[in-house]
PDB file of C-alpha atoms in Angstrom:
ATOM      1  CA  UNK A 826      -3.014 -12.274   3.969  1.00  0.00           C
ATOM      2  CA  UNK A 827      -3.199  -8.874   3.486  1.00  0.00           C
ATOM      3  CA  UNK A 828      -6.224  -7.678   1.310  1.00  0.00           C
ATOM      4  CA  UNK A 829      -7.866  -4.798  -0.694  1.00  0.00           C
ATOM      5  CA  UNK A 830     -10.504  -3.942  -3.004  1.00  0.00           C
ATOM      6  CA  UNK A 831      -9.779  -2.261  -6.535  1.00  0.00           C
ATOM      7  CA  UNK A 832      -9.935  -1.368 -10.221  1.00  0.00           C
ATOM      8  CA  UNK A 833      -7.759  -2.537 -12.079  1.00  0.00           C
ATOM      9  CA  UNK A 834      -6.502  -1.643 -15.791  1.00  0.00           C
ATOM     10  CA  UNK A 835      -5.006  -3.503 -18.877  1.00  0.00           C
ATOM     11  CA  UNK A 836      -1.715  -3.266 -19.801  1.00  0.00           C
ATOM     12  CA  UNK A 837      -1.782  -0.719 -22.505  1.00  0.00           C
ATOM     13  CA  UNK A 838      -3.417   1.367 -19.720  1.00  0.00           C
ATOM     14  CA  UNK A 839      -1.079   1.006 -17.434  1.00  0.00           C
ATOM     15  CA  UNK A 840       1.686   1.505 -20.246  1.00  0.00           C
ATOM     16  CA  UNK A 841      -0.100   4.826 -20.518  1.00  0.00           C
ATOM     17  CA  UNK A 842      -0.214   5.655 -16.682  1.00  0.00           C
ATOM     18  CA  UNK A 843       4.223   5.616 -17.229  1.00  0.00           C
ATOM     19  CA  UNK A 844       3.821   8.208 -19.343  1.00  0.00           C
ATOM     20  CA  UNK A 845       2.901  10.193 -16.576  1.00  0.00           C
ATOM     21  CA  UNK A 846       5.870   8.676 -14.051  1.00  0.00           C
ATOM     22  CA  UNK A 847       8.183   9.683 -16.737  1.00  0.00           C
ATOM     23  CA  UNK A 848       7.098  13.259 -17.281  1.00  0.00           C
ATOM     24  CA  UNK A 849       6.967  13.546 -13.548  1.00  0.00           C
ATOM     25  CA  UNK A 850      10.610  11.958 -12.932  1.00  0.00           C
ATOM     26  CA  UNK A 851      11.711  13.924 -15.663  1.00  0.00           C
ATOM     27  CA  UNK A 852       9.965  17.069 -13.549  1.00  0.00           C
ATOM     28  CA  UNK A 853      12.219  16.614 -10.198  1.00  0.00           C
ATOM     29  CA  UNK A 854      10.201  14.051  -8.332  1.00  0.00           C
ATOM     30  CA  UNK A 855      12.664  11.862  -6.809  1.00  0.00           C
ATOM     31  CA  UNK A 856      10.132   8.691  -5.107  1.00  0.00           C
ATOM     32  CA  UNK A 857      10.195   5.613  -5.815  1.00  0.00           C
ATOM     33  CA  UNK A 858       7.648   4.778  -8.630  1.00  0.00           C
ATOM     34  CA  UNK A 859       4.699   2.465  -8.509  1.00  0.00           C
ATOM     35  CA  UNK A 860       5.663  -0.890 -10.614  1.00  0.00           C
ATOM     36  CA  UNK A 861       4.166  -0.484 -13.940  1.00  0.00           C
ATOM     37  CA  UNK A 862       2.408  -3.710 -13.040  1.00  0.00           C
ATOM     38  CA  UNK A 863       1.182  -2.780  -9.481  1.00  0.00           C
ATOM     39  CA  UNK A 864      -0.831   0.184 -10.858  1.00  0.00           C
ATOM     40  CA  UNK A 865      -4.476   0.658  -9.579  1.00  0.00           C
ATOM     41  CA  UNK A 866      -7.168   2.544  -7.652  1.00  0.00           C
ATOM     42  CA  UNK A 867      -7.731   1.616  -4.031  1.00  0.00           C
ATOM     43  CA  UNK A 868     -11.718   1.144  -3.592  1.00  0.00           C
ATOM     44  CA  UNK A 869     -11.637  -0.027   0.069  1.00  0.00           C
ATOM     45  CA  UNK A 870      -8.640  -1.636   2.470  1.00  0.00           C
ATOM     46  CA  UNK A 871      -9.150  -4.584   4.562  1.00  0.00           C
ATOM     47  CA  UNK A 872      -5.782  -5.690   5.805  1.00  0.00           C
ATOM     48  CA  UNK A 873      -5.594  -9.090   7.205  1.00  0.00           C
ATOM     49  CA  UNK A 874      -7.570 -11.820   6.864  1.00  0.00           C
ATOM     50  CA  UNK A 875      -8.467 -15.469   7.261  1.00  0.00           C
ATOM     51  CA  UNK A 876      -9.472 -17.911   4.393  1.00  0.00           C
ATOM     52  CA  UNK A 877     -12.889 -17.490   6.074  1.00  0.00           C
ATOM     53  CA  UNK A 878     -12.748 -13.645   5.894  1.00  0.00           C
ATOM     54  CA  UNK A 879     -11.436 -13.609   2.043  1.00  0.00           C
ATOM     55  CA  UNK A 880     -14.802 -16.254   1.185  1.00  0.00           C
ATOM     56  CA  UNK A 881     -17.387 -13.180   2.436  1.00  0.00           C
ATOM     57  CA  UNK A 882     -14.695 -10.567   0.755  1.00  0.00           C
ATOM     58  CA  UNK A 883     -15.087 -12.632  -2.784  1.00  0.00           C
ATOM     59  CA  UNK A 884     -19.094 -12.903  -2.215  1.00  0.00           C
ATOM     60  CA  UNK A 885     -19.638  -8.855  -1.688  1.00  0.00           C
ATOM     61  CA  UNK A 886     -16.999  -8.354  -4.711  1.00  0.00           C
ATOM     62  CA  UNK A 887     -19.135 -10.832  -6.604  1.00  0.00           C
ATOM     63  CA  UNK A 888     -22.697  -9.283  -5.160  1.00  0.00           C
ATOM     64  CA  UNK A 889     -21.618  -5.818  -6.055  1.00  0.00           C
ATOM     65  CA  UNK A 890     -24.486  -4.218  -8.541  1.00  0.00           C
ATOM     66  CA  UNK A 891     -22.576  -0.894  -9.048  1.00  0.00           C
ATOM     67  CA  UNK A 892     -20.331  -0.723 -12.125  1.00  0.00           C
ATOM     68  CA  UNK A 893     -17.131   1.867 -13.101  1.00  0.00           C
ATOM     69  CA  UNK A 894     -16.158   0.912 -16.766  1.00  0.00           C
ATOM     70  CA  UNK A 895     -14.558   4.523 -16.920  1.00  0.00           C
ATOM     71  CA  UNK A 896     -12.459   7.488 -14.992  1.00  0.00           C
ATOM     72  CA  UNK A 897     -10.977  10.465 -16.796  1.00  0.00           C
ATOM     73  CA  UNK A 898      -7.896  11.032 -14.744  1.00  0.00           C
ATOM     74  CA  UNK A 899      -7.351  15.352 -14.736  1.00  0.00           C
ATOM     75  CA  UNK A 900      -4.800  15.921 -11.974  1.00  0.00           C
ATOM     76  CA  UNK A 901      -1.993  15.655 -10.237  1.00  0.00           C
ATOM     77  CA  UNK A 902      -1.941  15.834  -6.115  1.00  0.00           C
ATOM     78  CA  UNK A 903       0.321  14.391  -2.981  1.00  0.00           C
ATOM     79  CA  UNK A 904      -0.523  13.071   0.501  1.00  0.00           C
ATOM     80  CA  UNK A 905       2.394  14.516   2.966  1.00  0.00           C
ATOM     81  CA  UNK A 906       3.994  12.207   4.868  1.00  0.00           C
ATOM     82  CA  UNK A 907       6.702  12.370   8.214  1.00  0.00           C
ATOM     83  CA  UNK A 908       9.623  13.474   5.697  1.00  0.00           C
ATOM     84  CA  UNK A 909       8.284  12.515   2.355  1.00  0.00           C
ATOM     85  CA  UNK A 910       5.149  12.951  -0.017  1.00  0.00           C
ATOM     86  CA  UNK A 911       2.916   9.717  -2.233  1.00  0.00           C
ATOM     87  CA  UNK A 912       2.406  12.022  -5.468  1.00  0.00           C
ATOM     88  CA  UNK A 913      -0.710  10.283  -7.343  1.00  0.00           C
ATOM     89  CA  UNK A 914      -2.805  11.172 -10.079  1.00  0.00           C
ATOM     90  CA  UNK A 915      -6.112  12.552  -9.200  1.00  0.00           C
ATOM     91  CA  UNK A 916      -9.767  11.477 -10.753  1.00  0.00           C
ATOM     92  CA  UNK A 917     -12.111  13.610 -12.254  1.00  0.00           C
ATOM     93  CA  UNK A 918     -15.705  14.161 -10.273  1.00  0.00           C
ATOM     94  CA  UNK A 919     -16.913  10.108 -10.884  1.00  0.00           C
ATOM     95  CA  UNK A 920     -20.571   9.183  -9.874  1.00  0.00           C
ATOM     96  CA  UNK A 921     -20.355   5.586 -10.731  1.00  0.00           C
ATOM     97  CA  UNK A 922     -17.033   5.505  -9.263  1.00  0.00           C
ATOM     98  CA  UNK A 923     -18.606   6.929  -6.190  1.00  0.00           C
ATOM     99  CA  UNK A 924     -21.903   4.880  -5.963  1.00  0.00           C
ATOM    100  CA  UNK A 925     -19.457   1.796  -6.247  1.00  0.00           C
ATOM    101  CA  UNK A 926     -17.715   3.050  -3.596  1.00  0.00           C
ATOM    102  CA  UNK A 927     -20.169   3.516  -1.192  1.00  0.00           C
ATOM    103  CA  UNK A 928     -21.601   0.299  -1.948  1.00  0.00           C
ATOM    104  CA  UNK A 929     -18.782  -1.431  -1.069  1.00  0.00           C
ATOM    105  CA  UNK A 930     -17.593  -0.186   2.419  1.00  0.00           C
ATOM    106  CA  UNK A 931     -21.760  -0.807   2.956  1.00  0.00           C
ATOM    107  CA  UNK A 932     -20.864  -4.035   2.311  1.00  0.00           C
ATOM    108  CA  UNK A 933     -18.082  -4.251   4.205  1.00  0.00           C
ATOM    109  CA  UNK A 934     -19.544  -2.814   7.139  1.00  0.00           C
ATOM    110  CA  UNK A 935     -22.575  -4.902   6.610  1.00  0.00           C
ATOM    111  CA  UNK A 936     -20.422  -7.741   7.206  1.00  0.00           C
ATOM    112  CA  UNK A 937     -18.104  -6.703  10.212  1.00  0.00           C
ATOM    113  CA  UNK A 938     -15.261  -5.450   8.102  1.00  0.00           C
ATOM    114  CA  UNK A 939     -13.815  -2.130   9.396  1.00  0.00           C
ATOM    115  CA  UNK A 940     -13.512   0.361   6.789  1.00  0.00           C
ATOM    116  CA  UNK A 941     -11.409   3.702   6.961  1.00  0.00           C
ATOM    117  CA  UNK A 942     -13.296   6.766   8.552  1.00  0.00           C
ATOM    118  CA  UNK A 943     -11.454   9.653   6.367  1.00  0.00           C
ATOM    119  CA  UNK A 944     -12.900  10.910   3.412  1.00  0.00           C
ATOM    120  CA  UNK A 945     -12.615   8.486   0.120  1.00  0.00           C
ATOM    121  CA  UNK A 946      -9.634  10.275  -2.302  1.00  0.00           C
ATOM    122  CA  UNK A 947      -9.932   8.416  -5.265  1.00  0.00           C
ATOM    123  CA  UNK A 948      -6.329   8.538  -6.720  1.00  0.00           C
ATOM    124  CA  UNK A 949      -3.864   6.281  -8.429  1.00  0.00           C
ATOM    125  CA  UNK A 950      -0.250   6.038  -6.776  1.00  0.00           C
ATOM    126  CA  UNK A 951       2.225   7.397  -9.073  1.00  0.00           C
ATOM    127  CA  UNK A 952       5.789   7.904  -6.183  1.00  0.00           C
ATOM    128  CA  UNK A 953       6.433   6.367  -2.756  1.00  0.00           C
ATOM    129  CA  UNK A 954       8.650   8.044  -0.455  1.00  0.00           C
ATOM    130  CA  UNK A 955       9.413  11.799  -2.926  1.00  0.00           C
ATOM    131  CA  UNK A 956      11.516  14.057  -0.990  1.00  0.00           C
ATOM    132  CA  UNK A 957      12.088  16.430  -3.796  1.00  0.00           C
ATOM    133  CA  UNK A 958      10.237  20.038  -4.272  1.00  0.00           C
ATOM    134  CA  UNK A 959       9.017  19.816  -7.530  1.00  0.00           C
ATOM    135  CA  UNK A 960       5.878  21.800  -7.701  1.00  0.00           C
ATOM    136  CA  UNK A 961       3.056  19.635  -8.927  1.00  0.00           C
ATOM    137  CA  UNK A 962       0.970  22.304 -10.135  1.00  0.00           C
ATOM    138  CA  UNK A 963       3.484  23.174 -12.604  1.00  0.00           C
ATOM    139  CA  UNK A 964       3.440  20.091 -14.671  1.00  0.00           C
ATOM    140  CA  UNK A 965       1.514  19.905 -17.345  1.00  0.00           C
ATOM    141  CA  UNK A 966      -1.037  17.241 -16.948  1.00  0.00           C
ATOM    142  CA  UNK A 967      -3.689  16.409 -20.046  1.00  0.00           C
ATOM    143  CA  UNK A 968      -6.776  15.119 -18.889  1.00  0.00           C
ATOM    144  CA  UNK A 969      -7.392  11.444 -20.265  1.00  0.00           C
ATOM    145  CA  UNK A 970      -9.920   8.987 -20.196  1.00  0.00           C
ATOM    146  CA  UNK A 971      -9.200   5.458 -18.877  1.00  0.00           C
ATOM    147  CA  UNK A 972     -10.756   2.367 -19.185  1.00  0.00           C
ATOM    148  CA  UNK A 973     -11.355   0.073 -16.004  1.00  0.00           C
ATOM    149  CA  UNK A 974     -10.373  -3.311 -16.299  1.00  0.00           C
ATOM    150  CA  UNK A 975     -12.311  -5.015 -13.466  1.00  0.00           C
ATOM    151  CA  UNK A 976     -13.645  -4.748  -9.816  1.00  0.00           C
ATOM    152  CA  UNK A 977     -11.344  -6.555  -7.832  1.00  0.00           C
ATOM    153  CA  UNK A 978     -10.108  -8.061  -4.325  1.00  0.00           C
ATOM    154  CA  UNK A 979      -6.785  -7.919  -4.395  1.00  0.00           C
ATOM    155  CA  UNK A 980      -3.673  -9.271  -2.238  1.00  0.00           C
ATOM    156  CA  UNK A 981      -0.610  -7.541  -1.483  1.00  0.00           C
ATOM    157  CA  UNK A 982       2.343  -9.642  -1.348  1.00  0.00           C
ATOM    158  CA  UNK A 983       6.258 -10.021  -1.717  1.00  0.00           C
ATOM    159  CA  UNK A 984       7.626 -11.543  -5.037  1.00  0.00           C
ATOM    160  CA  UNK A 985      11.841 -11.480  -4.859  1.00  0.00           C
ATOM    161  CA  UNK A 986      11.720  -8.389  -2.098  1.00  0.00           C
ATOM    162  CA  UNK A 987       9.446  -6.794  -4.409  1.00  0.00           C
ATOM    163  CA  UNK A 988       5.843  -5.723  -3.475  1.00  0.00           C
ATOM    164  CA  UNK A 989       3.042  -7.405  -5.692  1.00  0.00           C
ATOM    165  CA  UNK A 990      -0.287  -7.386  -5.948  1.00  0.00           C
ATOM    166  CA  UNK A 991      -2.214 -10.541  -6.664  1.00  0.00           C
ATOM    167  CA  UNK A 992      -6.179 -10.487  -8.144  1.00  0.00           C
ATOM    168  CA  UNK A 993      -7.693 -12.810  -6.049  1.00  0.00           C
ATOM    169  CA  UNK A 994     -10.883 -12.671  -7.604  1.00  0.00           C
ATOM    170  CA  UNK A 995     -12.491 -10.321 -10.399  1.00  0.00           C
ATOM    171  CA  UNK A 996     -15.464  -8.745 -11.862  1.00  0.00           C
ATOM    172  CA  UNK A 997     -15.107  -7.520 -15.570  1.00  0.00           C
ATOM    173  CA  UNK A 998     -15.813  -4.158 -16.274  1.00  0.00           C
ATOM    174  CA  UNK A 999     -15.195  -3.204 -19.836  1.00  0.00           C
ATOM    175  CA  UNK A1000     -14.673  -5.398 -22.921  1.00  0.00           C
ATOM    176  CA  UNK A1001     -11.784  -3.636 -24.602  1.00  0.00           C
TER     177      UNK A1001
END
């Protein structure tokens, strides 16, 4: 099973998030989207592991002290790829988000998971695969606040063709 740590949103949220696909779609970017449902921010990837492996994953999710109730999302960006770009939308300058972060691929590495040596780029998928030119600078992006959801380990896996993710386990991180 293939596995990740992240925060998640609600619905309304992620309803919110489209809003942002669409105006970007509707901009030139040509990708394919991020399911509406499949919307999150990346904390920390694992890849594969056992049943034994997800039981230590679950107890440093559930050990974690650092919260992120909050992110104010401010910008737009893209990772370049062989022949394509992943356009995402960018977080504003997050201490908790940070802290939580850092507490996790501790963690991790605490525990003989590998954790990714680049920089952490906290970001939230928007397009897969865009091959278009539109310049991102030029669309208009309004910062906004968003509510986390939860904390959680996730799994990725195929529904119908279709990539899913699966919460595994969760902590709660906001009451609305």
């Amino acid at each position: 099973m293939r596995l990740f740590f992240a925060l998640t949103f609600d619905d309304d949220t992620k309803r919110n998030l489209m809003t942002y696909q669409n105006l970007l779609r509707s901009s030139g970017i040509n990708g394919r989207h991020t399911r509406t449902a499949n919307l999150h921010l990346t904390l920390a990837f694992v890849g594969e592991a056992t049943q034994e492996q997800k039981q230590k994953l679950i107890r440093i999710l559930r050990q974690l002290k650092s919260k992120c109730d909050g992110l104010q999302i401010d910008h737009l960006g893209a990772f370049h790829q062989k022949r394509s770009r992943l356009v995402w939308m960018g977080i504003a300058s997050n201490r908790a988000l940070m802290n939580l972060q850092r507490e996790l691929t501790t963690a991790l590495k605490a525990q003989g998971f590998a954790t990714e040596a680049k920089k952490y780029m906290p970001h939230i998928t928007l397009f897969r695969h865009d091959t278009g030119d539109t310049q991102l600078k030029y669309v208009d992006v309004k910062a906004r606040h968003v509510d986390v959801y939860s904390i959680a380990l996730m799994e990725s896996i195929y529904v119908d063709n279709k990539l899913a993710y699966r919460v595994v386990d969760e902590v709660l991180q906001s009451q609305g």
